[in-house]
Every structure is written in C-alpha cells, then in structure tokens.
Amino acid sequence: MSGKANKIVYPPGCKDITEEIGKEELVRRLKLLARAFQDMGQDDNDQYSGLAVYLATDYFLDHQSKDVRLLVACCVADVFRIFAPEAPYKDLKHLKDIFIFLVKQLRGLEDPDSPSFKRYFYLLENLAWVKSFNICIELEENQEIFCSLFQLMFSIVSDKHSSKVKNFVLDMLTPLITEADSVSQELMDIILLNVVEPYKTQKRVAYALAKELLIRSSNAIEPYIQAFFNNTLMLGKSSESELSHRLYDLIYELNQISPNVLLSVLPQLEFKLKSNEESERKQVTKLLAKMFSDEGSNLVEQNRPLWICFLGRFNDISIPVRQTCVQFSQHFLINHPETNKDIVEQLKSRSHDPEETIRMEVVNTVLSVAKKDFSIINEELLGFIKERTLDKKFQVRREALMGLGQLYKKYTFGEKVEESFVEKVSFIKDKIFHHYYQQSSDDRLLVERVFNTCLVPYNMPEEDRMRQFLLLYCTLDEHAIKAFQEMFKHRISVRAMILQMVEAIEQQALLNPRIVSLSRTLPETGKAIEHLKKFCQIIKDDKRLRSYLIKLLSQDCTCKKAQDLVREILKKLGGPSQGTQNIYYNTIKSLLERVAPVMIDISAVDQLVSHVDDSVRGLGIITEGIDSAAEKSVKLLMVLSWTYPYYFKTEETYELLLTFMKHDDESVADLTLQIFNNIGKNLQKDYPNIYSSLLPVVSSAAKLGNPKQCKHAIRCINTICKNKEAIYGQIFEHYKKSLNPESANFITAIVGLGHIAKLCPEEFAPDIKTIVSKVIVKDLLMQDHTFGPSTTESWYSEHHVTEESMAKLQSMKLLTRWLQGLKSNANNSGTSTLRLLYTVIAHEGDLMEKGNINKPELARLRLQAGCCMIKLAEEKCFSDIITHEQFQALALLMNDSCYHVRHIFSLKLHKSLLTLRLPLQYMSIFCLAANDPMRERRTQIKQFLQNNITKRREYIKQNPSIQGRIFHFLPDYVMPYTIHLLAHDPELKEHDDVEPLKNIKECLWFNMEPLISKSEDYNYTFFRRMIENIKQTKDAQDPDDKETNMKLYAVCDVALGLLNSKSGNITLKDVTVEPRLSAKHFTKPDKSYSNTQNYLPKDFSFEGHKRKGVNALIDTSGKANTSKGQTTEIIVESPGPVVNPLPTSPRDQRQPKTKKTDVGSETESSPNSSADSVKKNDSGKNVDKKKPQKRKLNTDTKDENKEPKTAKVRNKKQTKTSGKNVPKLMDTEESDGDEDDDSSVANSESQESQEIPLGPKAKKAKNVSDKNSKSNVRTSKKDTLQKSKSLMNGAKTDSTVTSDSPKPGRKRKTESVSKESTPVKKSKLTPALKNLSPSVSDCSTPSSPGRSSTKSSSSSVKSSAKSLSAKSTPKKSPHNLKKTTITRSKLNRSDGESDESPPEDKTKKNVRKTASKQTRLDQFNVKSAPKNVRKGKNLPNGVSDGDSQETSSAASTPKSGTSIRIKTKVQTPDSTKKRGRPKKT
C-alpha cells in the first residue's frame, strides 16, 4: 500500500489520505479532496487516475464511518464525471462493487432533515446528471445493481422530498430501462408492484414515481410487459412474481398510466372473457368494466370487438359476473353517454333477471345515477324502477319504492330544481300510492313510511306541510286517491285495535283475540304475535310507559307531542340493536309510526281548512292550474272528517265549512254536507250559532238540491238534529207535492222519501205505503210514458239516461230503503217487492214488456233490480222469503250480455259478502263467472272469491263463540248451494246432457278450487261426506220430479269426480262435525239406502285439457291408404263462449251478414246454397243450417260500441206454402218481430227445432238415410247416441291423411271408419258413407262462428231416424204451457225473434224438434274436434297454435274404395272466450 501511495497524485491543497490517520482527520482531508474533485473539470485528469482507484479500495468502501463513506462516494461520483466516458476502473468485479457501494450511500436521501442531506443530494444529482449507472449496462450482472437501486429509490422516496429529488431519481432510473438491452422480470416486478394495491394506497409517492417512470419508458418497456402477460395470461406459465396474483389490477393501472403499453395485451382479454372458470370471467369482466367506464377512456371506440364481447357478460350464466356488469353500469351512464343505448338495453334484460340480487342491483344503479345527474335519466330507465316496484321479492320492491320516494323528495322540495326535473318525477306520488293495493302488510307499511318521510315529510313546518299535503292530494289520480283514503282508514282501524288492547290490559280482560287481530296488520304474523305479547307485558308492568301510549292515542295529541312520545316509548324498549331484539324493536316502531298523529292534528286541520278556503274561492296559489281544484280540496277534508272527526273542533273551521255550503259548485256543497254528517254529532250543543245557521241550508238542500245533496242532507239532519222528526215532517210534505213527473224535484223527492222511510220507518209508515203502492209502483214502475232513444250500444253513461228511467231506478231504491227501515215482511210488502224485482230481471229490465225502453236503460234497470235484491237479502227477514226461482234469476246476472252489468253486479255482490251480512248462499253465484268470456273478469272474481273465503275463515278464528252457527259462516258450506244452483241450470235439460255437464264442471271447479287447492283448512273427508249426503236427499224445490232429482245427483257426481281427480294427494282427516244441509234446498236425507249410482254419461271425463296436436283428432289404428279419390272439405269452427245472453235492443232490423266461402275449398257451393242459410230435403221440409249451440253469448266487452263478432241464425217466421215451407232467415243476431209476454217456453223449444242444412246435391244421401233409418224408428235415445259415437270415434277403416305440411309425402294417420266395428247394420251404413261426399261438398254455406257448417253422414242417418221415430210420439205444443219460467233459452233469444210457433200441425213441428235434439246429440263429438286441434303446440304445417289450422284425412268407403279426403279448418275464435278453452301460446 505504501508503494501505491507514492504514485498517487493529489490535487493542489489536498493532503495525502492514508489508513494510518484518524477518523476526524480523514474526514477533513476527504472534504478537501471532495471539494477539489467538485471543482475539477474533465481536462487533464489522467494524473488522478491512481487517486481514483485508491479511493475505491475496500478500506474506504467498507469504512465504519458514515461520513467517510459519504465523502468517498461523492469523490467516486465526481471521478465518473471527470473521467467520462471512460472510467479509470477496469476490473469489472471492482466496478460492480463500486456501484453497489454507491447504491448503499444513496439511502441517505431517506431523511431530508439530516445535516448531511446536501451531500447525499449532491451525490444523487451527480449520478443522475452524468448517468453514471449506465456504465453498469455493460456488466453481466447489472440486474442485481439495478434491482437494488430501484428497490432503494421506491422505498426511500416520500412526501418530504422535493420535486428536484424526484426528478433526479427519475433521470437516474429512466436510462437504465430505455438504454438497457433487456429488463429482467425481477426489475419489472419492483417497478410494477408499486402501481397496484396495496402499495398504491400505502405508498402514494412511490406510486407516482413508478407511474412517471413508466410513462417515460413506455416504448422501451412495452415488449417486456407484453411478454410477461403472454406468459401468464395466455400460456399459463407459472411465475414467482408477486404480480402473478394481481394481473388484472396491474392491467387496469397500466391502462390508467400508459395505455400504449397494453395495445397488444387487451385483445387477449377477449378469450379470458369466455373462460370456463367463473372466477376468471368475473375478474376480467370487472377489469374491463373499470377500463371501459373510466372517465376519459376511449377504449370503447378503440376496441369495439372487445366491447361487444364485454356486453355479452351481462347475460353470463354466473350471478357474480352479471352483478359486476350491472354495478359498473352507472359509470357508463355518467362518463360515457355514447354507450347509453347499449347499457340501457342490457339493464332492461337484467331488470327481469331471475336472481333477486341482480334486479336489486339494477334498481340501485339507476337510483345512483339519478341522484348524481338526473338529466341522464330518461323514461326508460325510470320505467325499470317502476316495474321493480311490483317485483315478487319484497326487498326489491322496498328498494325501488324507497328510491322513488327519495327522488321525489329531492327534486320536489330541493332548492333551485329545474322544472323539467319536477315534471319528470311527478308520476312517483301516484305510483307509490298504487303500491298500497298490494295485499302484503310489508308493502302497506312501506307506503305509509314513504308518505311520512318523502311525499309529505312530517318534520316540515306546519304551514308548508299542509300546503304540500293539499297539493299532493289534488294532483293524485283516481286510483291513488282511493289508496290514499284506504290508508287513512286502515290507520284508524289499527288505532282502534291498540286502544282496545290497552283497555283490555287495564281491565285485565282477555288479550289474545286483540293481539291476534292486531298482528294481522303487521308483517310476519307469527313473530308479530310474540312481539305484541312481549310489548303488552311491558305495558302492563310499566305504568309510565302505558301512560305514554294512552297520551299518544288521545284525541288532543299534537304532532310535536306525538314525536316526543314515540321517541320516549322506543327509548324504553331499549333502542335499536342487533339480532332478535332489533326485529322486536322494528315491529313496535312500525306499529307506533302507523298510529302516531305526526301529520295531522287540530292546528294542522285549521291550517288545511284555510288553504282549502283559498282554493274554493279561487284565490289559492297552491292549486292553481289544477282541474276541479275546489272539489278535490273539499274532498280531502271529507276524507279527514271521516278518519279524524275529533280534529275539527274550532269555531273558525265550522264557519269556513259553512261558507262552502253556499258555493256555486254543487259537488262542493254535497261534499260539505258529508263533512258535517261526519263531524256534527255534538254541533247543536257545542256551537248553537253554527247549528242555527246550518239547519236552514241543509233543509233547503234536502228539498231543492240534486239527488246526491238530498241524500246527504237527510243523513246530515239525522246526525246534527235531536228533534229530527219535526224537520223530516216538513220536508216530507214538500216531497209529497213534488211527486209529479212534471216537477223539477221529482227524482229528488223519490230519493228523499226513500231515506226518510229508512231513517224514520214508524213515523211515516202509512203515508209511505200509500205513496209506494199508488205512485211508485202503479204510476211509475208499471208505466212507460216515454220512448228511449234508438241506439245500438248496450250501455252508456248516466247523463244519457232518460229522466223516466232514472226515476224508475230511484224508485226501486226507494222500495228497498223502505223495507230496510221496516225490517219485516209486514202485509207481505217484502214478498211483493221481491216479486216485482224478480219480474224486472226476468223481463230483462222491461217490466211490462212494451218494448219502449232501449238496450242501455234495460241493462241499468235489471242491474238495479239485482242490486236491490242483494240489499234486501242482507236482512234475514227478506232473505228467508226469497224463492229459488228469484235467486236463480238473480244469479244469472253474473252471465249478463252487458259487460257493465256483469262487472257492477259482481262488485256489489262481493262488497255485500265481505260485510258477512249476506247469506253464504250468495257466494255460490260466483261460480257462474266461469262462463265469462273475459279472462280479466274471471281472474278478478276468483280473487273476490278468495277474499271472501279468507275473510270468513279469519272471522271464525277470531270469534270462537259462533261455533254453534258455523254453518252460516264456514265457506266450505257454499258447495251445497253451488250444486243446487247448477242443478237448475236452464241448459241442463236432462241429467245426462254432456255439453251442459261439461260447463257445470267448469263452474263447479271455479268455486271448488279456492276451497281445496293449497288450503290448510281443506278436509277431503268432510267435502266427500257433504256431497254424498246431498245424494241421499231430494231437491226441495221440486222433490217429486224425478228428472229434477237426477240432475241434482248428476251435479253431485261431477263434484265428486272433481274432488277425486283434482285434489292431488289426499290427506284423510277426522270429521268431528256432521255436515249440515239447508232444509230450504234439500229434503231430509234418507238413511235407509245408499245412493251409489253414477248419473253421469259413461264417457264423461274429468281430465283437464291437454295440449295435443292434430293427431288428437284421429285414430292411429287404421292403415294408410294412398289411393286417390274425390276430395271434400268440411269447415268446423271452434265453439263460442258459453255465457248467458240477454236480449238485444232496440228491436230494429239489421243488415244480414254473409260469410265468404273458404278460398281453398276444392268444390264451391252454388249461388243459391251460399246465399241462403236454409236447405230443403227431398220431402220439402226446411232444415235450418244452425247447429244448436249451448249458451252462445252475445257478450258485450268493454268496447260496448262494437257489435259482437258472433252471429246467430234465428227463425223469424215460418209460413207454409204449397208443398214448401219457406222461412225468412237473416244471419244476424237480431231480427224484427213482436214478442209474446208468455212465450218463453215456446221460444226455448223453437231453438231446438233446427236441423243440419244439406245442399241440393245431398238429397240422394238424405233419401238413403231416411230409408235406412225406418227400420230403427223406435230406437231409444241411448242407442242412437251410442251409434253416433261409434260412427264418429269407434269405427276402423283403412284411411290416409295428407297434411298441409310443406314436406311432400308426409303422412298422418286418421280416424278410420270400419263397418265391422260399427253397431249399425252393414246395409244401412254403407249407403250413407257412399253418399257422404256429394252431400258435404254442396253444403258450404256460411255459418256463425262456433257452429259446424256441414255435418257427417252419421248425423244425417241418426237425425232422420229420430224424425220418423218422433212422429209416433208427438209432444205437447209449447203454446199449451201457461206457466212462464225464466230459462237460459229465453235469455238467449234475440229481440227480433217471434215467440209464435209457425203454422204447422203439432206432429210436424214435434218431428222437427225431436230430430233437432237428436242432431245435437249426434254432433257433440264433431264439436269437440276443433278443441283438440287448437290444443296442438306444433302443427305439421308449421302453423302456430291459435292460428287457422287445416288437416286433411282420407277414408275409403267399404264398397267403392274411393278415398274421401276430409279437410278440417279451425278458425280463430271471436273476441269472446270460454273459460277452460285452450289459450294461445
């Protein structure tokens, strides 16, 4: 070392540096040397090479003094600067040690507050400026140096460092990447690890340093990053890198920092999106969602294929993947409007996702966007939330409804809200109240909470709160107003329940019934009962808490006081917590929120009345621009007066209400009368001045007001007056003078008399009875003084109704109110009234049948008669005297031809049944709704039925004391009444009529299904025993009539069949109570024998409708026959709905309708045959084309102005000419003609006297049929029916079916006819089949929908046989029957039909009638064919179910072998439908 020291040259002023000197001296000398090197330039520096090498020896590099090492590092750094570009260090190993030494010295940069930081900074600056570390690029082991350097820089950089330090670090590090030949994976890990979590968050400065470094070296580092991702993503190579588990986070960060480095990486992600591993798809989806949705990202435009592939993940099979897509949708909507179309489309599909969490995520996404930027939200996005308010899961409904409420609150009450935003959220208030129609207690509580917190925030100042309260009500739609009123009524009922519970606690009465009743108003009834019991125990033990609750429910509790009391009660309960305690807390909180008067109190009502007064006088700014604002405002007061009458206390309020009575708007005065009726109980005592001013106004309204005002005025007088009889007496005398049709107050007088008679039945009994008998019945109801306007509509609004008809409607109400007041059948007044109402219904509304009343008013009259009968039936004294015929006529209103009659009648019936005042028998009427052609109506009435069943079961549970009278309440007992009603179905002529029984089966199941399906209370044993007991009795309506009893037993067998076939798994339970039967409907059961006989036809089926194709029509047992023959087309139209029609009116002639023959028919009919609907056989008799169809309904749908599409063919009149009877027919529903009052039976029989029309070329077939049938003249009906069925279904013959399928040569087996299998003799069957083709081909005349235009040869054979058989046993003429009965046949007649029989002898008429009956029996199998066709899902020719369909079959005759192809075309039915028919898929 001494030798080397001699050769070392030191700069001037610097002393020698040796190992022997001390530390402090060494530091001083190194400082001088460092200063000299610092000032030294790059010229003439070779002489100091020895010194440079000497300073880099191990002694100085490994010196224990930090200061020595630092000074040496600074000197070495200057050496690299001075000797650049060639350093004096030639040994590569030595050079590596030097750079490692320099890296270690750079750690001193960590503390900027250190005294020696300046020297460290100088070292950094020198190394960065000279790029000294670039020398390492040439070293083989340079990555070790680089990694340690990069690792050190990222670890020491911090917020304390200035930007100069960071920049010098970057200047030092960047060239090591950009100028290096390669970048190792270890070095990349050190850099990239700082840009991902958790380092990104924990070391923000290091992240910024790495980010800037990547930006500067993006081009150089791109190949290495690409290679890294290729190996890990695509090739799946394992890596020891920490980044291998953070690949997708790294891709996202790199895209944020420098997207260019990922240009070749992103396309690889498309394959990862389609990976089979769910976790991988989720990670890639989340990555791309973030990358696409970032603000400022252009990735959607740059990589469209990847975007399309990403959108496909919205439909991924994995729930987390779909959820991820939906979660990031809000960022797309906010940051990238250009993607809104794609995103909204995907959100639409996900809003109907089967997974609850996805649907909820859609709601939250849209709501989040709406809260951030409402301008982005369009109607479609809001529609997603509206739809989810009806979600099947309550959690989703809650999120959607609460979100809508918060939006309404934000953009309605917020400051500086755009007008367009207010308009956009205006629908929310209606939507929220519509949600109150949900049956769930959770939903109703939710609506009440949203109302209190969002629609009208309870914490608003009182004046503002009442202003918003009034504005809200005035802008609600009709349905929302009903829900609003129902909400307040429900609150009052809950409040009354809690008061009863508190009273029971104080009186130590039985609590359980009250707790059970109250629990039904809360969610999860079972848990609610436990919570309420716990709450009751706390109230019982804590008197202070009980006093709080009583004050909360008191009438003088204010809104502010109510909030404080609720807070105190909840504090006593312990406050919100976790687990079970929290559920209990929330239950009680919901209960208190419902009953606490946080919205309305006395002062609030005063403030509200003041606002309403401004609105009524037209001065209110609140309701400006709102239609009927005054009426709506007063209606709000009316609702509150019904629910909170005790808040209307101040005299100022009464004075303002009194001014409303004098308002010009009649509706305002009418509503004010109702308000006084609700709040005026103590008015005469508390405010005599107000009473004395109000009484003359009310009396004047009762005398001179409109009917509504009159009604409410009479009721108001009854409430506010103590001496009401004297006031009623004055008004009564005024009414007697106005009982003149010429009087302007005629109808008002009728209404007023009815209400006085109800409220004061004894005081005015003699006068009322005289008025009823002489004026109301004789002069008004039994007279038709005016003619209704001619119209084709079946219903019109009330203001179109003539004054006379309106008077008749009110007269029927008067009779009803009079009897309600009497509450007895004194002097047979009830019997006479019921007989009159029954006659109105039986005569379709036209009591005297003079034909002066038009169709809409007839509908109103018969509807009013039915409603009045329901009202009277609520009183036991009148329900007992209603006869079976009257009840059955009333029930037929459920099948009325007018939609409005059916609808209103069912609503009235349902409302009365829910009060439990109407006998259980009337619930059986609902079964006839199975005939309604409108699916919505059937669904609604099924819901009515379910509500009534639930109501009665709950009533029985809540009132154990009625067990002795359970026969009157248990809904299961409705079945005997239903069976009795259906046994008297007018269409059920005989007990084994198949078609009426099929309809009865549908009606029975309509009532049975809610009783036995998914019902815990269903007892199979009880049901079966009850029905079997009926079979042991006789029909009390006509116990001696054998056929009547057999009909009853047949319906019982139908019920038993349904019980066995549709009950599913039967659980036998013990019957503790023997089923009881009504003595009014059934005789005493005969226990001496067991009636086990089956009264149903043998082939009667209880199987439900199964969807089948065309193959269901044909028997596949026959062999195919490919021989060609004559082709004939039979058009069979599907039957129409089975609903009872009432006559149409007015009775004026309509233009006949003609139907076009089928274009595809191979044989066209002659002009004569297509123009007329009647054909003649060879004997000169007329044969009506019409097939007897059961209960063809002229149903009016909601569009009453349109004529029904179904046309009927009626005989107007038949005249006998020489050798020919030529009837005049029209293919319409109505025809001209007069009706006979007592001709219902004749008209019923006339509909049956019709045969199948045959064309001119069918005469030969007819003759052959007549000859062949003479030998079977005395064949019984059962034999004939059996033969007809054998011809249609059981015969077997080789046949071929050629389908209309596009595929040529495709064959289908058909129903074949075989002479060996038919019960008819060979000599008789063969001619009929031989002549089938010409008879069919010439019978293509138009037919009404649902009727067969042509019939099979078997029908001709059997009808002829029956015709000849009937000659020997003629029936009694219908005109010989004097008794008038109401039947469905009478109700089914058209107005233009004549009830007179044609001038024929009785024998001929009965022959035709009997033949027609047989024809109907023969053809019910043909009628069922189109039903089976419509059941097919996939037809051979590709036609979808519900469209027109055709099938063709070929049957070879036994003799000629000619193939007969029969095409069956099923046409789409009319708008009317029958319950149970196959629906379109």
Coordinates of C-alpha atoms in Angstrom, one line a residue, residues 51 107 357 386 402 527 662 676 715 723 732 797 881 892 1012 1142 1346 1357 1375 1394 1452:
L51 CA -6.1 8.5 -6.7
R107 CA -30.0 5.5 1.2
T357 CA -79.8 -9.6 -6.2
K386 CA -91.4 1.4 -11.8
M402 CA -87.9 4.0 -1.3
K527 CA -93.5 -13.3 15.0
K662 CA -123.2 28.3 -0.3
F676 CA -121.0 17.9 8.6
R715 CA -128.4 11.9 6.7
N723 CA -135.7 16.6 17.1
F732 CA -141.9 15.0 3.8
S797 CA -123.1 7.0 -19.2
I881 CA -138.7 -15.3 1.7
L892 CA -128.0 -15.2 -14.0
I1012 CA -109.4 -27.2 -1.8
L1142 CA -130.0 -11.3 -22.5
G1346 CA -118.7 -21.9 -33.3
V1357 CA -128.7 -41.0 -40.6
H1375 CA -148.2 -22.9 -26.5
S1394 CA -141.1 -14.2 -32.7
S1452 CA -112.1 -45.2 -48.1

